[in-house]
Each structure stands twice: as C-alpha cells, then as structure tokens.
Amino acid sequence: MILQVTNPLNSSELIFPTLECIHIAGFALSVGTIAIVDFRLLGLGMNHQSTAEVAADLAPWTLLGLVVMLTSGPLLFSSDPDMYYLNWVFDLKMVLLLLAIIFNYTIRRKTAYSGKSGTRAKVVACVSITLWVGVVFGGIFLAFI
Amino acid sequence: MSIAQSLESIGFLNEFSESVLVYPIVLSTHLTCIALLGGMILMTNLRLLGLTLKSLTITEVVTSLRLWKRIGGVIMIGTGLLLATSEATKYAPNPFFWTKMIILSLIGVHALVFRPIVYNRTEELDRSSLIPAKVKAAAILSLILWTGMFTMGRLIAYWD
C-alpha cells in the first residue's frame, strides 16, 4: 500500500518502538485511572470519597491517556496496515475499544456520577474492567495470530 | 550447558514458551498489570506533587491504592519471571533486559530510601501546606524509574 511505502514511520528503526512506548504510557494512564474509578464503584478503595469526586478528579487524566493512545495507535497501524487489516484479532480489538469508549462515556459515567453503589454499579464496574482488559489482550494477541 | 540453557530446558518452561496460547496470555496479563499498576503509581506520584485527586488526602490515595499495587506487582513479577526464564538464552545477552533489571533494582532502592521518609509518613504530609523537597524528589524519581522500566521492557523485543 502507498501509505506503507511512503510512510516516514518506516524510515527509522527507532520510531516504531518509541511509538509503542508512548502507546503503552497512554493506555497505562487511561486504563489505570479508569480502573481506580471501577475499584471505587466496587467499594474496593478510596471509600472515604464519593465515586463522583474520584471520577471527576481522574477524568482529565483518563482523557489525556485516551488522546495519547488514540494518536499513537493509528500511527502504529499505518506502519503496516495490511497486517492489521487482515488480522481478525485486530478487528475484535477495535470493536472492544469502541464498546469500551462508548460504555465509558455513557453508562459508566452516569453510574459514577449518580452516587449509587448497589449491584448495578458493581456490574457496570466489572463490565468496564473486562472491556478494557479485553482491549489490552487484543493488542498483544494480534501480534501472535 | 549454560545457566540460561538449563533454565530454558526446565520442562514446564519449555512447554510454556512453545505454547501458542499460554505465552500471549501471560504476556497480556503482564501488560494488563503494567496498565493497572502504572496508572496507580502515576496517580500516587501526581497526588504527592499536588497535581490530581486533591479532594482526597495523600494518606487516602496511598493507603487505598497500596493493596492493588501489591497484587499487581506480584502478578507482574510472576508473569515476568515466566516470560524471561522460558526464553532465558534470548534474554541473557540482551542489554535492554539487563538495563531493565538494573532499573528494577533501583526501584527497590527507591522504596528503601523513600518509604520510611515519604510514603509511610503521609499523615504528616497532609498536615503541611507546602510540598517538601524530599516528596518532590521521591515522586519525580519514581516516575522516571517506571518510565525507564516499561521503555526497556518494550525495547527487549527489538534487540538481536
């Protein structure tokens, strides 16, 4: 593909691993902060503070992490689009990522700010963690399939 | 037979690195722990620097994340040991791997130095209005060490 041949990303051996490190830092920041809120929803930490406050405090960091992740990710993809395009694990990862982001900014956000802490909140937290862990697993598995 | 070769030939480690499914599962688990642990370490240090979670006291942030960091740390070291020992002959000559191990030991030194004077004295820190230099040093050094840690981890795959 033209994109791949002329892509400046493929001109240096160092750019890809550097981008990968930035990608890892981005998802550590986003997934890590999301997990902290999910653990709070589960009643497993920061229990002196309302979930809404923890969520509001961490929201800008989650967003920053997502921006870094969603900038470095497509750049990594562009280095070898054919490899990703033909890889079913990549498709699965993208579906999970999309679901995770939508879930994060709709149901999970509403739950975190509602102040409720019943079974529903716990289910929401588990779904959130599962989706994001799925995305991370997808990222590794696409290199092995 | 070198130490690396004999490590690698241990039955279950050999089977492990040959397995199509188990190896990526362990690697993904290792990376998931990096995400959880990394995010939490980052937030703890940013809280020490007064940059986030300011509605919580330093004590609350440090104590409520401590258990999760320990669990994540144990799983990370466990999976890391599996990954490294199962391909010991590849890792043994790899300079990035050894740099990572040196950084890991520096993280240990960081804990020995700063735990008694910073991370175990959070109540004191919550009472003081400004951030002491030792706290800034602890937080910034921790961030640098962990960044070096995952960067070296990633670069291990690129040496040949």
Short mmCIF file of C-alpha atoms in Angstrom, two decimals:
data_model
loop_
_atom_site.label_atom_id
_atom_site.label_comp_id
_atom_site.label_asym_id
_atom_site.label_seq_id
_atom_site.Cartn_x
_atom_site.Cartn_y
_atom_site.Cartn_z
CA MET A 1 0.00 0.00 0.00
CA ILE A 2 1.12 3.52 -0.77
CA LEU A 3 0.53 4.52 2.84
CA GLN A 4 3.04 1.93 3.98
CA VAL A 5 5.73 2.52 1.38
CA THR A 6 5.95 6.27 1.79
CA ASN A 7 5.23 6.29 5.48
CA PRO A 8 8.03 8.17 7.30
CA LEU A 9 7.36 5.87 10.27
CA ASN A 10 9.09 3.09 8.39
CA SER A 11 12.20 5.17 7.71
CA SER A 12 13.78 4.58 11.10
CA GLU A 13 14.08 1.51 13.27
CA LEU A 14 13.58 3.56 16.39
CA ILE A 15 10.28 5.23 15.59
CA PHE A 16 8.07 2.15 15.92
CA PRO A 17 9.31 1.07 19.37
CA THR A 18 9.21 4.69 20.55
CA LEU A 19 5.61 4.96 19.42
CA GLU A 20 4.85 1.66 21.14
CA CYS A 21 6.22 3.04 24.41
CA ILE A 22 4.08 6.17 24.04
CA HIS A 23 1.11 3.92 23.29
CA ILE A 24 1.78 1.89 26.46
CA ALA A 25 2.12 5.07 28.54
CA GLY A 26 -1.18 6.30 27.09
CA PHE A 27 -3.12 3.19 27.95
CA ALA A 28 -1.49 2.85 31.35
CA LEU A 29 -2.76 6.35 32.09
CA SER A 30 -6.27 5.80 30.72
CA VAL A 31 -6.85 2.17 31.79
CA GLY A 32 -5.14 2.76 35.14
CA THR A 33 -7.31 5.75 36.01
CA ILE A 34 -10.46 4.01 34.74
CA ALA A 35 -9.61 1.02 36.95
CA ILE A 36 -9.25 3.25 40.00
CA VAL A 37 -12.82 4.54 39.49
CA ASP A 38 -14.06 1.00 38.82
CA PHE A 39 -12.47 -0.23 42.04
CA ARG A 40 -14.18 2.64 43.84
CA LEU A 41 -17.52 1.59 42.29
CA LEU A 42 -16.84 -1.90 43.61
CA GLY A 43 -16.18 -0.44 47.06
CA LEU A 44 -12.58 -1.64 46.96
CA GLY A 45 -10.67 1.56 47.62
CA MET A 46 -10.94 5.28 48.35
CA ASN A 47 -14.15 4.57 50.21
CA HIS A 48 -13.98 7.80 52.19
CA GLN A 49 -14.58 9.68 48.98
CA SER A 50 -17.65 9.60 46.75
CA THR A 51 -17.27 7.86 43.40
CA ALA A 52 -18.37 11.10 41.72
CA GLU A 53 -15.45 13.01 43.26
CA VAL A 54 -12.89 10.34 42.37
CA ALA A 55 -14.31 10.15 38.84
CA ALA A 56 -14.25 13.93 38.40
CA ASP A 57 -10.67 14.15 39.70
CA LEU A 58 -9.44 11.46 37.33
CA ALA A 59 -11.49 12.33 34.22
CA PRO A 60 -8.92 14.73 32.68
CA TRP A 61 -6.13 12.15 33.12
CA THR A 62 -8.23 9.41 31.56
CA LEU A 63 -8.97 11.70 28.63
CA LEU A 64 -5.29 12.62 28.25
CA GLY A 65 -4.39 8.92 28.24
CA LEU A 66 -7.07 8.19 25.63
CA VAL A 67 -5.84 11.01 23.39
CA VAL A 68 -2.24 9.75 23.57
CA MET A 69 -3.42 6.19 22.94
CA LEU A 70 -5.70 7.12 20.04
CA THR A 71 -2.97 9.22 18.40
CA SER A 72 -0.15 6.70 18.72
CA GLY A 73 -2.42 3.72 17.89
CA PRO A 74 -3.39 4.78 14.34
CA LEU A 75 0.25 5.75 13.69
CA LEU A 76 1.34 2.22 14.66
CA PHE A 77 -1.42 0.87 12.45
CA SER A 78 -0.25 2.97 9.49
CA SER A 79 3.21 1.35 9.59
CA ASP A 80 1.76 -1.90 8.32
CA PRO A 81 -1.95 -1.56 7.54
CA ASP A 82 -2.16 -4.82 5.57
CA MET A 83 -1.01 -6.83 8.55
CA TYR A 84 -3.67 -5.29 10.78
CA TYR A 85 -6.36 -5.16 8.14
CA LEU A 86 -6.21 -8.89 7.56
CA ASN A 87 -6.00 -9.79 11.25
CA TRP A 88 -9.28 -10.80 12.90
CA VAL A 89 -7.86 -10.10 16.37
CA PHE A 90 -7.32 -6.51 15.30
CA ASP A 91 -10.99 -6.24 14.26
CA LEU A 92 -12.01 -7.70 17.61
CA LYS A 93 -9.75 -5.25 19.42
CA MET A 94 -11.29 -2.31 17.56
CA VAL A 95 -14.82 -3.49 18.38
CA LEU A 96 -13.88 -3.86 22.06
CA LEU A 97 -12.18 -0.46 22.05
CA LEU A 98 -15.22 1.21 20.53
CA LEU A 99 -17.54 -0.50 23.03
CA ALA A 100 -15.21 0.38 25.91
CA ILE A 101 -15.08 4.07 24.96
CA ILE A 102 -18.84 4.34 24.39
CA PHE A 103 -19.57 2.48 27.63
CA ASN A 104 -17.08 4.67 29.47
CA TYR A 105 -18.71 7.93 28.45
CA THR A 106 -22.34 6.81 28.73
CA ILE A 107 -23.47 4.17 31.23
CA ARG A 108 -20.31 4.13 33.33
CA ARG A 109 -20.08 7.91 33.53
CA LYS A 110 -23.73 8.18 34.55
CA THR A 111 -23.28 5.47 37.19
CA ALA A 112 -20.12 7.04 38.61
CA TYR A 113 -21.74 10.46 38.96
CA SER A 114 -25.08 9.15 40.27
CA GLY A 115 -23.60 8.24 43.65
CA LYS A 116 -25.37 4.87 43.65
CA SER A 117 -23.35 1.92 44.89
CA GLY A 118 -25.61 -1.12 44.55
CA THR A 119 -25.28 -4.24 42.47
CA ARG A 120 -25.86 -2.24 39.28
CA ALA A 121 -22.80 -0.08 39.96
CA LYS A 122 -20.72 -3.18 40.62
CA VAL A 123 -21.86 -4.80 37.37
CA VAL A 124 -21.00 -1.61 35.49
CA ALA A 125 -17.51 -1.61 37.04
CA CYS A 126 -16.93 -5.25 36.09
CA VAL A 127 -18.10 -4.69 32.51
CA SER A 128 -15.78 -1.68 32.25
CA ILE A 129 -12.73 -3.58 33.55
CA THR A 130 -13.49 -6.57 31.33
CA LEU A 131 -13.79 -4.41 28.20
CA TRP A 132 -10.51 -2.60 28.84
CA VAL A 133 -8.60 -5.75 29.77
CA GLY A 134 -10.01 -7.23 26.55
CA VAL A 135 -8.56 -4.33 24.58
CA VAL A 136 -5.10 -4.85 26.16
CA PHE A 137 -5.22 -8.61 25.47
CA GLY A 138 -6.30 -7.88 21.90
CA GLY A 139 -3.25 -5.67 21.44
CA ILE A 140 -0.87 -8.47 22.42
CA PHE A 141 -2.72 -11.29 20.67
CA LEU A 142 -2.81 -9.56 17.32
CA ALA A 143 0.95 -9.97 17.16
CA PHE A 144 0.65 -13.73 17.80
CA ILE A 145 -2.17 -14.72 15.45
CA MET B 1 25.27 -26.17 29.44
CA SER B 2 24.98 -22.52 30.46
CA ILE B 3 22.67 -21.37 33.23
CA ALA B 4 20.36 -19.78 30.66
CA GLN B 5 20.14 -23.02 28.67
CA SER B 6 19.44 -25.15 31.70
CA LEU B 7 16.75 -22.71 32.86
CA GLU B 8 15.09 -22.83 29.49
CA SER B 9 15.12 -26.61 29.33
CA ILE B 10 13.12 -26.99 32.56
CA GLY B 11 10.08 -28.97 31.42
CA PHE B 12 7.19 -26.63 32.05
CA LEU B 13 9.11 -23.52 30.97
CA ASN B 14 9.97 -25.20 27.71
CA GLU B 15 6.37 -26.15 27.08
CA PHE B 16 5.31 -22.67 28.09
CA SER B 17 7.38 -20.80 25.52
CA GLU B 18 6.31 -23.25 22.82
CA SER B 19 2.63 -22.83 23.58
CA VAL B 20 0.68 -20.80 21.03
CA LEU B 21 -1.89 -19.64 23.55
CA VAL B 22 -0.32 -19.60 27.00
CA TYR B 23 2.61 -17.35 26.09
CA PRO B 24 0.46 -14.47 24.74
CA ILE B 25 -1.96 -14.88 27.67
CA VAL B 26 0.87 -14.48 30.17
CA LEU B 27 2.30 -11.55 28.19
CA SER B 28 -1.13 -9.86 28.09
CA THR B 29 -1.53 -10.38 31.83
CA HIS B 30 1.92 -8.84 32.34
CA LEU B 31 0.85 -5.82 30.26
CA THR B 32 -2.54 -5.51 31.99
CA CYS B 33 -0.70 -5.29 35.31
CA ILE B 34 1.54 -2.59 33.82
CA ALA B 35 -1.58 -0.63 32.88
CA LEU B 36 -3.19 -1.00 36.32
CA LEU B 37 -0.01 -0.58 38.33
CA GLY B 38 1.37 2.13 36.06
CA GLY B 39 -1.80 4.19 36.27
CA MET B 40 -1.90 3.85 40.04
CA ILE B 41 1.78 4.68 40.53
CA LEU B 42 1.35 7.69 38.29
CA MET B 43 -1.71 8.90 40.20
CA THR B 44 0.01 8.38 43.57
CA ASN B 45 3.01 10.40 42.48
CA LEU B 46 0.90 13.13 40.87
CA ARG B 47 -1.08 13.36 44.12
CA LEU B 48 2.21 13.75 46.04
CA LEU B 49 3.05 16.59 43.66
CA GLY B 50 -0.39 18.09 44.29
CA LEU B 51 -1.49 17.69 40.66
CA THR B 52 -4.52 15.42 40.95
CA LEU B 53 -7.06 13.78 43.28
CA LYS B 54 -6.87 16.82 45.51
CA SER B 55 -10.27 16.08 47.03
CA LEU B 56 -8.56 13.14 48.71
CA THR B 57 -5.81 13.28 51.29
CA ILE B 58 -2.40 11.85 50.38
CA THR B 59 -2.99 9.22 53.06
CA GLU B 60 -6.21 8.05 51.42
CA VAL B 61 -4.64 7.84 47.98
CA VAL B 62 -1.54 6.00 49.19
CA THR B 63 -3.36 3.57 51.50
CA SER B 64 -6.28 2.70 49.23
CA LEU B 65 -4.07 2.00 46.23
CA ARG B 66 -1.43 0.10 48.18
CA LEU B 67 -3.17 -3.29 48.17
CA TRP B 68 -3.91 -3.11 44.43
CA LYS B 69 -0.36 -2.11 43.67
CA ARG B 70 0.91 -5.07 45.69
CA ILE B 71 -1.39 -7.53 43.95
CA GLY B 72 -0.47 -6.06 40.56
CA GLY B 73 3.22 -6.12 41.45
CA VAL B 74 3.17 -9.79 42.47
CA ILE B 75 1.36 -10.84 39.27
CA MET B 76 3.71 -8.67 37.21
CA ILE B 77 6.84 -10.20 38.74
CA GLY B 78 5.38 -13.71 38.49
CA THR B 79 4.46 -13.37 34.81
CA GLY B 80 7.72 -11.53 34.12
CA LEU B 81 9.74 -14.40 35.61
CA LEU B 82 7.88 -16.89 33.41
CA LEU B 83 8.46 -14.79 30.30
CA ALA B 84 12.16 -14.22 30.96
CA THR B 85 13.15 -17.70 32.17
CA SER B 86 11.28 -19.52 29.40
CA GLU B 87 13.43 -17.72 26.85
CA ALA B 88 16.50 -17.36 29.03
CA THR B 89 19.03 -17.81 26.22
CA LYS B 90 17.44 -14.90 24.33
CA TYR B 91 17.30 -12.67 27.39
CA ALA B 92 20.75 -13.42 28.80
CA PRO B 93 22.75 -11.47 26.16
CA ASN B 94 20.09 -8.74 25.77
CA PRO B 95 21.36 -5.37 27.10
CA PHE B 96 17.84 -3.93 27.33
CA PHE B 97 16.83 -6.80 29.60
CA TRP B 98 19.75 -6.14 31.95
CA THR B 99 19.10 -2.39 31.91
CA LYS B 100 15.53 -3.19 32.89
CA MET B 101 16.78 -5.38 35.76
CA ILE B 102 19.09 -2.60 36.94
CA ILE B 103 16.16 -0.15 36.89
CA LEU B 104 14.07 -2.72 38.78
CA SER B 105 16.73 -2.88 41.50
CA LEU B 106 16.87 0.94 41.56
CA ILE B 107 13.11 0.89 42.15
CA GLY B 108 13.86 -1.31 45.15
CA VAL B 109 16.44 1.18 46.38
CA HIS B 110 13.91 3.99 45.84
CA ALA B 111 11.41 2.13 48.04
CA LEU B 112 14.01 1.52 50.75
CA VAL B 113 15.02 5.19 50.79
CA PHE B 114 11.66 6.91 50.39
CA ARG B 115 9.15 4.58 52.00
CA PRO B 116 10.19 5.43 55.57
CA ILE B 117 10.53 9.17 54.93
CA VAL B 118 7.69 9.80 52.42
CA TYR B 119 5.19 7.02 51.69
CA ASN B 120 4.86 5.92 55.33
CA ARG B 121 4.56 9.47 56.63
CA THR B 122 1.62 10.66 54.61
CA GLU B 123 -0.34 11.98 57.60
CA GLU B 124 2.50 14.40 58.26
CA LEU B 125 2.44 15.44 54.61
CA ASP B 126 -1.31 16.02 54.69
CA ARG B 127 -0.84 18.49 57.56
CA SER B 128 1.85 20.56 55.88
CA SER B 129 0.74 23.17 53.38
CA LEU B 130 3.73 23.01 51.07
CA ILE B 131 5.33 20.04 49.37
CA PRO B 132 8.74 19.21 50.90
CA ALA B 133 11.68 18.73 48.53
CA LYS B 134 12.06 15.06 49.53
CA VAL B 135 8.48 14.39 48.42
CA LYS B 136 9.03 16.04 45.05
CA ALA B 137 12.26 14.08 44.65
CA ALA B 138 10.52 10.80 45.54
CA ALA B 139 7.65 11.39 43.11
CA ILE B 140 9.76 12.57 40.17
CA LEU B 141 12.37 9.82 40.62
CA SER B 142 9.63 7.21 40.80
CA LEU B 143 8.08 8.49 37.56
CA ILE B 144 11.46 8.47 35.79
CA LEU B 145 12.30 4.95 37.01
CA TRP B 146 8.93 3.48 35.94
CA THR B 147 9.11 5.18 32.55
CA GLY B 148 12.58 3.64 32.08
CA MET B 149 11.20 0.32 33.22
CA PHE B 150 8.45 -0.07 30.63
CA THR B 151 10.54 1.52 27.87
CA MET B 152 13.30 -1.05 28.41
CA GLY B 153 10.67 -3.78 28.61
CA ARG B 154 9.40 -2.86 25.18
CA LEU B 155 12.89 -2.48 23.71
CA ILE B 156 13.83 -6.04 24.80
CA ALA B 157 11.89 -7.26 21.78
CA TYR B 158 13.97 -5.15 19.39
CA TRP B 159 17.48 -6.37 20.17
CA ASP B 160 19.03 -9.10 18.11
#
